[in-house]
């Protein structure tokens, strides 16, 4: 099979966004793997079966954040969608698309997330699934420091201070569908910005052979 | 996704900048998900010398689902039916989102080099291919000359 480019996710062909590693060692964005999993349960690269419980217990890799992005682009607003008792932050990429369409005065923004097309309707401030418009959620635009449950279904984890160095912190993953949300233990401690959320989820260095490809502009 | 997912934009750019030998894929001006494709018949195949037009469409949930591809030029091949539909596993149950437009088109080109009458879509063609291969190849060459050469 054709390997697209080192350092890029083979599904979205962009630099990894919340990279997650499968047991076969192939790495993809978490949301890309989620989209794949909901359809085929096999690794897109080698077709090794993905464990049934993988989404509940993914192996998330440390994200390499572009400091500039944090300062320049995350300074004002972030988009959130409603979850059970709380708001989820959209992932960075979706947020950028929504914000851009919003600022362009469009009435809606379409997103391809985890293999499904979602529509964010700015007039009603709701998000719905294009294939099933009954599945709606409220959305809102707020400061990026607004408290949230996590990013796009990846629940933020706030380890205790002395656990911060622990090698294996598992982020808890929630199903994106509001109707199937189960009870989860959620730490309500405030994390005041996205980068802290990301750092708190970090588990280990990604096994990327070339660091430079990660700085490629999307 | 203002209009088009970034992956589609990237794939399109790469197809233009580094085209695959023997394959051209150009997006339609009115719909960036619809590609006009031309595949040249592989050497040492009954399709050699032919230029085969195909259409390729990227569905809304691409790459989670496979591109839809169809031959427009008539072709005598056991795995391609009279409507141009292609019997190829990677376009169906063996699709993987790590495959791309270019890998799909390469697979189709390979299918022209290696017809598989045991997994037929055009039953009459496959039957002849099995019982009288030389006649089937003659038909394929004849169709190539008639339908894939004069444009």
mmCIF file of C-alpha atoms in Angstrom:
data_model
loop_
_atom_site.group_PDB
_atom_site.id
_atom_site.type_symbol
_atom_site.label_atom_id
_atom_site.label_comp_id
_atom_site.label_asym_id
_atom_site.label_seq_id
_atom_site.Cartn_x
_atom_site.Cartn_y
_atom_site.Cartn_z
ATOM 1 C CA UNK A 1 0.000 0.000 0.000
ATOM 2 C CA UNK A 2 1.164 3.481 -0.785
ATOM 3 C CA UNK A 3 2.530 5.337 2.207
ATOM 4 C CA UNK A 4 1.557 8.941 1.788
ATOM 5 C CA UNK A 5 4.191 11.001 3.497
ATOM 6 C CA UNK A 6 6.134 10.582 6.643
ATOM 7 C CA UNK A 7 4.685 12.658 9.388
ATOM 8 C CA UNK A 8 1.270 12.954 7.775
ATOM 9 C CA UNK A 9 -1.782 10.964 8.738
ATOM 10 C CA UNK A 10 -2.566 8.555 5.904
ATOM 11 C CA UNK A 11 -6.291 9.186 6.283
ATOM 12 C CA UNK A 12 -6.574 12.985 6.240
ATOM 13 C CA UNK A 13 -3.123 13.525 4.656
ATOM 14 C CA UNK A 14 -2.394 16.300 7.100
ATOM 15 C CA UNK A 15 -0.053 16.488 10.036
ATOM 16 C CA UNK A 16 -1.242 14.425 12.946
ATOM 17 C CA UNK A 17 -4.026 15.911 15.018
ATOM 18 C CA UNK A 18 -4.138 14.106 18.382
ATOM 19 C CA UNK A 19 -2.096 11.177 17.077
ATOM 20 C CA UNK A 20 -3.083 7.733 18.273
ATOM 21 C CA UNK A 21 -1.187 4.517 17.717
ATOM 22 C CA UNK A 22 -2.831 1.224 16.882
ATOM 23 C CA UNK A 23 -1.481 -2.080 18.228
ATOM 24 C CA UNK A 24 0.124 -2.664 14.799
ATOM 25 C CA UNK A 25 2.168 0.534 15.435
ATOM 26 C CA UNK A 26 0.523 2.571 12.694
ATOM 27 C CA UNK A 27 -0.303 6.106 13.724
ATOM 28 C CA UNK A 28 -3.293 8.197 12.692
ATOM 29 C CA UNK A 29 -5.197 11.182 14.045
ATOM 30 C CA UNK A 30 -7.533 10.056 16.783
ATOM 31 C CA UNK A 31 -10.575 11.351 14.911
ATOM 32 C CA UNK A 32 -9.454 9.645 11.701
ATOM 33 C CA UNK A 33 -9.101 6.325 13.500
ATOM 34 C CA UNK A 34 -12.475 6.848 15.069
ATOM 35 C CA UNK A 35 -14.028 7.332 11.647
ATOM 36 C CA UNK A 36 -12.285 4.224 10.341
ATOM 37 C CA UNK A 37 -13.251 2.179 13.362
ATOM 38 C CA UNK A 38 -16.923 3.012 13.031
ATOM 39 C CA UNK A 39 -16.857 1.384 9.598
ATOM 40 C CA UNK A 40 -14.239 -1.265 9.222
ATOM 41 C CA UNK A 41 -12.356 -2.164 12.412
ATOM 42 C CA UNK A 42 -9.120 -2.699 10.521
ATOM 43 C CA UNK A 43 -5.956 -0.633 10.239
ATOM 44 C CA UNK A 44 -6.029 1.414 7.010
ATOM 45 C CA UNK A 45 -2.365 0.635 6.379
ATOM 46 C CA UNK A 46 -2.049 -3.081 7.088
ATOM 47 C CA UNK A 47 -5.615 -4.278 7.726
ATOM 48 C CA UNK A 48 -4.725 -5.654 11.142
ATOM 49 C CA UNK A 49 -7.952 -5.804 13.162
ATOM 50 C CA UNK A 50 -8.435 -2.942 15.598
ATOM 51 C CA UNK A 51 -9.380 -4.173 19.091
ATOM 52 C CA UNK A 52 -13.070 -3.773 19.902
ATOM 53 C CA UNK A 53 -12.329 -1.574 22.895
ATOM 54 C CA UNK A 54 -9.741 0.581 21.172
ATOM 55 C CA UNK A 55 -11.812 3.788 21.240
ATOM 56 C CA UNK A 56 -12.268 3.399 24.980
ATOM 57 C CA UNK A 57 -8.590 3.012 25.516
ATOM 58 C CA UNK A 58 -6.602 4.525 22.685
ATOM 59 C CA UNK A 59 -2.890 4.967 22.838
ATOM 60 C CA UNK A 60 -2.600 8.700 22.425
ATOM 61 C CA UNK A 61 0.767 10.124 21.562
ATOM 62 C CA UNK A 62 2.203 13.387 22.601
ATOM 63 C CA UNK A 63 1.283 16.187 20.317
ATOM 64 C CA UNK A 64 3.855 18.570 19.024
ATOM 65 C CA UNK A 65 2.266 21.946 19.327
ATOM 66 C CA UNK A 66 3.159 24.881 17.265
ATOM 67 C CA UNK A 67 3.712 27.559 19.871
ATOM 68 C CA UNK A 68 2.929 30.289 17.397
ATOM 69 C CA UNK A 69 -0.440 28.788 16.650
ATOM 70 C CA UNK A 70 -1.243 28.853 20.307
ATOM 71 C CA UNK A 71 -0.429 32.493 20.661
ATOM 72 C CA UNK A 72 -1.575 33.923 17.346
ATOM 73 C CA UNK A 73 -4.575 31.902 16.445
ATOM 74 C CA UNK A 74 -6.037 30.644 19.665
ATOM 75 C CA UNK A 75 -6.080 34.011 21.305
ATOM 76 C CA UNK A 76 -9.709 34.889 20.941
ATOM 77 C CA UNK A 77 -12.477 32.458 20.249
ATOM 78 C CA UNK A 78 -13.111 28.767 20.262
ATOM 79 C CA UNK A 79 -16.113 26.745 19.181
ATOM 80 C CA UNK A 80 -17.855 24.272 21.482
ATOM 81 C CA UNK A 81 -20.608 21.721 21.096
ATOM 82 C CA UNK A 82 -22.927 20.510 23.713
ATOM 83 C CA UNK A 83 -22.310 17.242 25.487
ATOM 84 C CA UNK A 84 -23.850 15.679 28.501
ATOM 85 C CA UNK A 85 -23.249 18.052 31.417
ATOM 86 C CA UNK A 86 -20.724 20.193 29.686
ATOM 87 C CA UNK A 87 -19.289 21.471 26.459
ATOM 88 C CA UNK A 88 -16.813 19.797 24.180
ATOM 89 C CA UNK A 89 -14.209 21.835 22.369
ATOM 90 C CA UNK A 90 -14.023 21.222 18.665
ATOM 91 C CA UNK A 91 -10.670 19.930 17.540
ATOM 92 C CA UNK A 92 -8.243 22.555 16.264
ATOM 93 C CA UNK A 93 -8.813 21.835 12.610
ATOM 94 C CA UNK A 94 -12.601 21.955 12.773
ATOM 95 C CA UNK A 95 -12.418 25.038 14.938
ATOM 96 C CA UNK A 96 -10.355 26.787 12.313
ATOM 97 C CA UNK A 97 -12.856 25.893 9.588
ATOM 98 C CA UNK A 98 -15.876 26.944 11.627
ATOM 99 C CA UNK A 99 -14.307 30.210 12.703
ATOM 100 C CA UNK A 100 -13.287 30.970 9.160
ATOM 101 C CA UNK A 101 -16.752 30.355 7.714
ATOM 102 C CA UNK A 102 -18.316 32.251 10.600
ATOM 103 C CA UNK A 103 -16.079 35.245 10.007
ATOM 104 C CA UNK A 104 -16.834 35.095 6.299
ATOM 105 C CA UNK A 105 -20.489 35.654 7.159
ATOM 106 C CA UNK A 106 -21.610 32.252 5.924
ATOM 107 C CA UNK A 107 -24.771 30.768 7.338
ATOM 108 C CA UNK A 108 -23.276 27.346 7.949
ATOM 109 C CA UNK A 109 -20.083 25.345 7.930
ATOM 110 C CA UNK A 110 -19.738 21.745 6.837
ATOM 111 C CA UNK A 111 -17.220 19.530 8.551
ATOM 112 C CA UNK A 112 -15.962 16.058 7.809
ATOM 113 C CA UNK A 113 -15.260 14.625 11.228
ATOM 114 C CA UNK A 114 -14.593 10.974 11.958
ATOM 115 C CA UNK A 115 -16.028 9.939 8.640
ATOM 116 C CA UNK A 116 -19.330 11.763 8.919
ATOM 117 C CA UNK A 117 -20.383 15.109 7.528
ATOM 118 C CA UNK A 118 -21.627 17.567 10.134
ATOM 119 C CA UNK A 119 -23.218 20.890 9.514
ATOM 120 C CA UNK A 120 -22.796 23.782 11.921
ATOM 121 C CA UNK A 121 -25.735 26.127 11.444
ATOM 122 C CA UNK A 122 -24.806 29.641 12.549
ATOM 123 C CA UNK A 123 -28.336 31.011 12.440
ATOM 124 C CA UNK A 124 -29.662 28.487 14.936
ATOM 125 C CA UNK A 125 -26.285 27.810 16.557
ATOM 126 C CA UNK A 126 -26.687 24.076 16.276
ATOM 127 C CA UNK A 127 -24.681 21.240 14.807
ATOM 128 C CA UNK A 128 -26.351 18.359 13.074
ATOM 129 C CA UNK A 129 -25.316 15.295 11.183
ATOM 130 C CA UNK A 130 -25.977 15.762 7.496
ATOM 131 C CA UNK A 131 -27.174 12.191 7.058
ATOM 132 C CA UNK A 132 -29.487 12.477 10.058
ATOM 133 C CA UNK A 133 -30.479 16.086 10.814
ATOM 134 C CA UNK A 134 -32.439 14.977 13.871
ATOM 135 C CA UNK A 135 -29.180 14.397 15.671
ATOM 136 C CA UNK A 136 -28.528 17.950 16.719
ATOM 137 C CA UNK A 137 -26.518 19.609 19.404
ATOM 138 C CA UNK A 138 -26.156 23.186 20.456
ATOM 139 C CA UNK A 139 -22.943 24.919 19.573
ATOM 140 C CA UNK A 140 -21.410 28.096 20.902
ATOM 141 C CA UNK A 141 -18.535 30.408 20.306
ATOM 142 C CA UNK A 142 -16.713 31.469 23.400
ATOM 143 C CA UNK A 143 -13.278 32.378 24.643
ATOM 144 C CA UNK A 144 -10.760 29.612 24.258
ATOM 145 C CA UNK A 145 -10.369 29.513 28.004
ATOM 146 C CA UNK A 146 -13.991 28.501 28.482
ATOM 147 C CA UNK A 147 -14.136 25.269 30.516
ATOM 148 C CA UNK A 148 -14.779 22.167 28.451
ATOM 149 C CA UNK A 149 -14.986 18.432 28.925
ATOM 150 C CA UNK A 150 -12.201 17.860 26.444
ATOM 151 C CA UNK A 151 -11.595 17.956 22.752
ATOM 152 C CA UNK A 152 -13.864 16.265 20.239
ATOM 153 C CA UNK A 153 -14.689 13.326 22.449
ATOM 154 C CA UNK A 154 -11.266 12.993 24.030
ATOM 155 C CA UNK A 155 -11.975 13.624 27.661
ATOM 156 C CA UNK A 156 -9.431 15.769 29.333
ATOM 157 C CA UNK A 157 -7.588 14.135 32.147
ATOM 158 C CA UNK A 158 -6.266 16.081 35.058
ATOM 159 C CA UNK A 159 -3.753 13.907 36.803
ATOM 160 C CA UNK A 160 -2.798 14.775 40.342
ATOM 161 C CA UNK A 161 0.261 16.924 40.620
ATOM 162 C CA UNK A 162 2.541 14.095 41.683
ATOM 163 C CA UNK A 163 1.244 11.859 38.920
ATOM 164 C CA UNK A 164 2.211 14.224 36.181
ATOM 165 C CA UNK A 165 5.352 12.367 35.358
ATOM 166 C CA UNK A 166 3.576 9.052 35.107
ATOM 167 C CA UNK A 167 4.290 7.406 31.789
ATOM 168 C CA UNK A 168 0.944 5.904 31.152
ATOM 169 C CA UNK A 169 -1.927 8.219 31.686
ATOM 170 C CA UNK A 170 -4.925 7.037 29.811
ATOM 171 C CA UNK A 171 -7.220 9.606 28.436
ATOM 172 C CA UNK A 172 -10.788 8.503 28.632
ATOM 173 C CA UNK A 173 -12.591 8.603 25.364
ATOM 174 C CA UNK A 174 -16.227 9.317 25.009
ATOM 175 C CA UNK A 175 -18.398 8.294 22.202
ATOM 176 C CA UNK A 176 -19.287 11.307 20.176
ATOM 177 C CA UNK A 177 -22.932 10.417 19.970
ATOM 178 C CA UNK A 178 -24.908 12.067 22.656
ATOM 179 C CA UNK A 179 -27.479 9.287 22.738
ATOM 180 C CA UNK A 180 -24.903 6.716 23.655
ATOM 181 C CA UNK A 181 -23.028 8.627 26.270
ATOM 182 C CA UNK A 182 -22.334 6.442 29.226
ATOM 183 C CA UNK A 183 -21.439 7.433 32.700
ATOM 184 C CA UNK A 184 -17.844 8.299 32.958
ATOM 185 C CA UNK A 185 -15.702 9.569 35.714
ATOM 186 C CA UNK A 186 -14.881 13.054 34.838
ATOM 187 C CA UNK A 187 -12.597 15.344 36.648
ATOM 188 C CA UNK A 188 -14.205 18.732 36.742
ATOM 189 C CA UNK A 189 -11.092 20.629 37.667
ATOM 190 C CA UNK A 190 -10.701 23.607 35.485
ATOM 191 C CA UNK A 191 -8.080 23.541 32.892
ATOM 192 C CA UNK A 192 -7.775 26.977 31.636
ATOM 193 C CA UNK A 193 -6.503 26.567 28.161
ATOM 194 C CA UNK A 194 -6.258 24.192 25.274
ATOM 195 C CA UNK A 195 -2.548 23.667 25.467
ATOM 196 C CA UNK A 196 -2.830 22.537 29.035
ATOM 197 C CA UNK A 197 -5.525 20.128 28.064
ATOM 198 C CA UNK A 198 -3.316 18.762 25.378
ATOM 199 C CA UNK A 199 -0.332 18.462 27.665
ATOM 200 C CA UNK A 200 -2.388 16.680 30.240
ATOM 201 C CA UNK A 201 -3.364 14.058 27.705
ATOM 202 C CA UNK A 202 0.126 13.496 26.520
ATOM 203 C CA UNK A 203 1.393 10.082 27.156
ATOM 204 C CA UNK A 204 4.505 9.434 25.197
ATOM 205 C CA UNK A 205 6.584 10.744 22.395
ATOM 206 C CA UNK A 206 5.297 9.842 18.961
ATOM 207 C CA UNK A 207 7.461 7.471 17.037
ATOM 208 C CA UNK A 208 7.996 9.755 14.166
ATOM 209 C CA UNK A 209 11.263 9.367 12.449
ATOM 210 C CA UNK A 210 11.470 12.912 11.241
ATOM 211 C CA UNK A 211 10.507 15.756 13.501
ATOM 212 C CA UNK A 212 10.732 18.265 10.728
ATOM 213 C CA UNK A 213 7.766 16.925 8.827
ATOM 214 C CA UNK A 214 5.602 17.816 11.771
ATOM 215 C CA UNK A 215 6.096 21.453 11.201
ATOM 216 C CA UNK A 216 4.646 21.270 7.748
ATOM 217 C CA UNK A 217 1.945 23.785 7.237
ATOM 218 C CA UNK A 218 -1.516 22.455 6.709
ATOM 219 C CA UNK B 1 -14.128 22.189 5.050
ATOM 220 C CA UNK B 2 -15.058 25.449 3.504
ATOM 221 C CA UNK B 3 -15.982 23.610 0.341
ATOM 222 C CA UNK B 4 -13.533 20.796 -0.075
ATOM 223 C CA UNK B 5 -11.641 18.714 2.468
ATOM 224 C CA UNK B 6 -7.950 19.504 2.493
ATOM 225 C CA UNK B 7 -7.087 15.954 1.564
ATOM 226 C CA UNK B 8 -8.925 16.285 -1.748
ATOM 227 C CA UNK B 9 -7.154 19.550 -2.475
ATOM 228 C CA UNK B 10 -3.814 17.928 -1.670
ATOM 229 C CA UNK B 11 -4.469 14.872 -3.772
ATOM 230 C CA UNK B 12 -5.592 16.994 -6.702
ATOM 231 C CA UNK B 13 -2.495 19.179 -6.506
ATOM 232 C CA UNK B 14 -0.250 16.132 -6.371
ATOM 233 C CA UNK B 15 -2.002 14.525 -9.326
ATOM 234 C CA UNK B 16 -1.324 17.665 -11.337
ATOM 235 C CA UNK B 17 2.245 18.187 -10.190
ATOM 236 C CA UNK B 18 3.402 14.573 -10.270
ATOM 237 C CA UNK B 19 1.096 12.798 -12.680
ATOM 238 C CA UNK B 20 1.160 9.017 -12.830
ATOM 239 C CA UNK B 21 2.604 7.779 -16.130
ATOM 240 C CA UNK B 22 -0.187 6.695 -18.423
ATOM 241 C CA UNK B 23 -2.900 8.220 -16.293
ATOM 242 C CA UNK B 24 -4.430 11.660 -16.323
ATOM 243 C CA UNK B 25 -7.042 12.820 -13.849
ATOM 244 C CA UNK B 26 -8.405 16.338 -14.106
ATOM 245 C CA UNK B 27 -11.095 17.711 -11.821
ATOM 246 C CA UNK B 28 -14.171 19.122 -13.457
ATOM 247 C CA UNK B 29 -14.412 22.897 -13.390
ATOM 248 C CA UNK B 30 -17.888 22.779 -11.977
ATOM 249 C CA UNK B 31 -17.329 20.046 -9.389
ATOM 250 C CA UNK B 32 -13.988 19.450 -7.727
ATOM 251 C CA UNK B 33 -15.109 15.991 -6.622
ATOM 252 C CA UNK B 34 -15.672 14.842 -10.183
ATOM 253 C CA UNK B 35 -12.599 13.865 -12.218
ATOM 254 C CA UNK B 36 -12.209 13.293 -15.919
ATOM 255 C CA UNK B 37 -9.790 10.413 -16.181
ATOM 256 C CA UNK B 38 -7.858 8.978 -19.100
ATOM 257 C CA UNK B 39 -5.990 5.711 -18.708
ATOM 258 C CA UNK B 40 -3.737 4.482 -21.479
ATOM 259 C CA UNK B 41 -3.966 0.784 -22.253
ATOM 260 C CA UNK B 42 -0.942 -0.995 -20.769
ATOM 261 C CA UNK B 43 1.779 -2.354 -23.044
ATOM 262 C CA UNK B 44 1.545 -6.027 -23.907
ATOM 263 C CA UNK B 45 -2.148 -6.064 -23.140
ATOM 264 C CA UNK B 46 -5.016 -6.239 -25.650
ATOM 265 C CA UNK B 47 -5.740 -2.642 -24.651
ATOM 266 C CA UNK B 48 -2.358 -1.302 -25.749
ATOM 267 C CA UNK B 49 -2.610 1.854 -27.798
ATOM 268 C CA UNK B 50 -6.038 2.701 -26.479
ATOM 269 C CA UNK B 51 -7.012 5.765 -24.515
ATOM 270 C CA UNK B 52 -9.797 4.900 -22.092
ATOM 271 C CA UNK B 53 -11.974 7.579 -20.608
ATOM 272 C CA UNK B 54 -13.277 7.074 -17.104
ATOM 273 C CA UNK B 55 -15.174 9.170 -14.635
ATOM 274 C CA UNK B 56 -14.237 9.262 -10.972
ATOM 275 C CA UNK B 57 -16.359 10.757 -8.245
ATOM 276 C CA UNK B 58 -15.358 11.312 -4.620
ATOM 277 C CA UNK B 59 -18.398 10.790 -2.379
ATOM 278 C CA UNK B 60 -19.085 13.141 0.472
ATOM 279 C CA UNK B 61 -17.525 10.866 3.065
ATOM 280 C CA UNK B 62 -14.389 10.160 1.023
ATOM 281 C CA UNK B 63 -11.881 8.832 2.090
ATOM 282 C CA UNK B 64 -13.994 6.799 4.502
ATOM 283 C CA UNK B 65 -15.733 5.373 1.480
ATOM 284 C CA UNK B 66 -14.204 4.562 -1.880
ATOM 285 C CA UNK B 67 -14.294 6.746 -4.970
ATOM 286 C CA UNK B 68 -16.902 5.791 -7.538
ATOM 287 C CA UNK B 69 -15.198 4.976 -10.806
ATOM 288 C CA UNK B 70 -16.646 3.958 -14.153
ATOM 289 C CA UNK B 71 -15.311 3.434 -17.664
ATOM 290 C CA UNK B 72 -16.938 5.720 -20.187
ATOM 291 C CA UNK B 73 -15.099 4.254 -23.152
ATOM 292 C CA UNK B 74 -16.453 0.862 -24.142
ATOM 293 C CA UNK B 75 -14.051 -1.888 -23.203
ATOM 294 C CA UNK B 76 -14.048 -5.658 -23.668
ATOM 295 C CA UNK B 77 -12.884 -6.924 -20.297
ATOM 296 C CA UNK B 78 -14.228 -9.681 -17.998
ATOM 297 C CA UNK B 79 -14.222 -7.423 -14.942
ATOM 298 C CA UNK B 80 -15.857 -4.413 -16.569
ATOM 299 C CA UNK B 81 -19.482 -4.552 -17.642
ATOM 300 C CA UNK B 82 -21.263 -2.850 -20.508
ATOM 301 C CA UNK B 83 -22.097 0.125 -18.310
ATOM 302 C CA UNK B 84 -18.430 0.566 -17.514
ATOM 303 C CA UNK B 85 -18.765 -0.602 -13.937
ATOM 304 C CA UNK B 86 -15.597 -2.130 -12.551
ATOM 305 C CA UNK B 87 -15.284 -5.240 -10.426
ATOM 306 C CA UNK B 88 -12.307 -4.447 -8.235
ATOM 307 C CA UNK B 89 -12.069 -5.363 -4.561
ATOM 308 C CA UNK B 90 -10.427 -2.121 -3.436
ATOM 309 C CA UNK B 91 -13.412 -0.208 -4.789
ATOM 310 C CA UNK B 92 -15.710 -2.351 -2.672
ATOM 311 C CA UNK B 93 -15.040 -4.279 0.527
ATOM 312 C CA UNK B 94 -11.254 -3.943 0.366
ATOM 313 C CA UNK B 95 -11.322 -0.164 0.277
ATOM 314 C CA UNK B 96 -9.003 1.489 2.786
ATOM 315 C CA UNK B 97 -8.923 5.221 3.510
ATOM 316 C CA UNK B 98 -5.140 5.071 3.131
ATOM 317 C CA UNK B 99 -5.652 4.421 -0.576
ATOM 318 C CA UNK B 100 -5.820 7.412 -2.868
ATOM 319 C CA UNK B 101 -7.094 8.475 -6.256
ATOM 320 C CA UNK B 102 -3.726 7.640 -7.756
ATOM 321 C CA UNK B 103 -3.516 4.176 -6.203
ATOM 322 C CA UNK B 104 -7.057 3.422 -7.352
ATOM 323 C CA UNK B 105 -6.253 4.415 -10.927
ATOM 324 C CA UNK B 106 -3.039 2.406 -10.862
ATOM 325 C CA UNK B 107 -5.025 -0.618 -9.717
ATOM 326 C CA UNK B 108 -7.457 -0.121 -12.577
ATOM 327 C CA UNK B 109 -4.580 0.097 -15.016
ATOM 328 C CA UNK B 110 -3.180 -3.116 -13.529
ATOM 329 C CA UNK B 111 -6.556 -4.755 -13.972
ATOM 330 C CA UNK B 112 -6.272 -4.080 -17.706
ATOM 331 C CA UNK B 113 -2.966 -5.958 -17.717
ATOM 332 C CA UNK B 114 -4.351 -8.828 -15.699
ATOM 333 C CA UNK B 115 -7.995 -9.623 -16.485
ATOM 334 C CA UNK B 116 -9.517 -11.968 -13.959
ATOM 335 C CA UNK B 117 -12.267 -14.070 -15.599
ATOM 336 C CA UNK B 118 -12.772 -16.024 -12.377
ATOM 337 C CA UNK B 119 -14.296 -12.966 -10.712
ATOM 338 C CA UNK B 120 -16.392 -11.678 -13.577
ATOM 339 C CA UNK B 121 -18.697 -8.743 -13.910
ATOM 340 C CA UNK B 122 -19.306 -9.198 -17.620
ATOM 341 C CA UNK B 123 -20.311 -12.834 -17.689
ATOM 342 C CA UNK B 124 -20.297 -13.392 -21.431
ATOM 343 C CA UNK B 125 -16.859 -11.836 -21.762
ATOM 344 C CA UNK B 126 -15.510 -13.838 -18.838
ATOM 345 C CA UNK B 127 -16.935 -17.026 -20.268
ATOM 346 C CA UNK B 128 -15.237 -16.514 -23.610
ATOM 347 C CA UNK B 129 -12.047 -15.466 -21.847
ATOM 348 C CA UNK B 130 -12.059 -18.826 -20.089
ATOM 349 C CA UNK B 131 -13.020 -21.114 -22.957
ATOM 350 C CA UNK B 132 -11.307 -19.340 -25.831
ATOM 351 C CA UNK B 133 -8.799 -16.826 -24.587
ATOM 352 C CA UNK B 134 -7.309 -16.019 -27.978
ATOM 353 C CA UNK B 135 -10.699 -15.083 -29.383
ATOM 354 C CA UNK B 136 -11.459 -12.995 -26.307
ATOM 355 C CA UNK B 137 -8.166 -11.162 -26.702
ATOM 356 C CA UNK B 138 -8.937 -10.599 -30.382
ATOM 357 C CA UNK B 139 -12.289 -9.064 -29.376
ATOM 358 C CA UNK B 140 -10.595 -6.899 -26.778
ATOM 359 C CA UNK B 141 -8.096 -5.630 -29.355
ATOM 360 C CA UNK B 142 -10.886 -5.027 -31.814
ATOM 361 C CA UNK B 143 -12.908 -3.027 -29.276
ATOM 362 C CA UNK B 144 -9.795 -1.077 -28.314
ATOM 363 C CA UNK B 145 -9.268 -0.102 -31.967
ATOM 364 C CA UNK B 146 -12.923 0.719 -32.490
ATOM 365 C CA UNK B 147 -13.721 2.632 -29.327
ATOM 366 C CA UNK B 148 -10.466 3.727 -27.700
ATOM 367 C CA UNK B 149 -8.303 4.919 -30.559
ATOM 368 C CA UNK B 150 -10.146 7.336 -32.763
ATOM 369 C CA UNK B 151 -10.493 10.136 -30.246
#
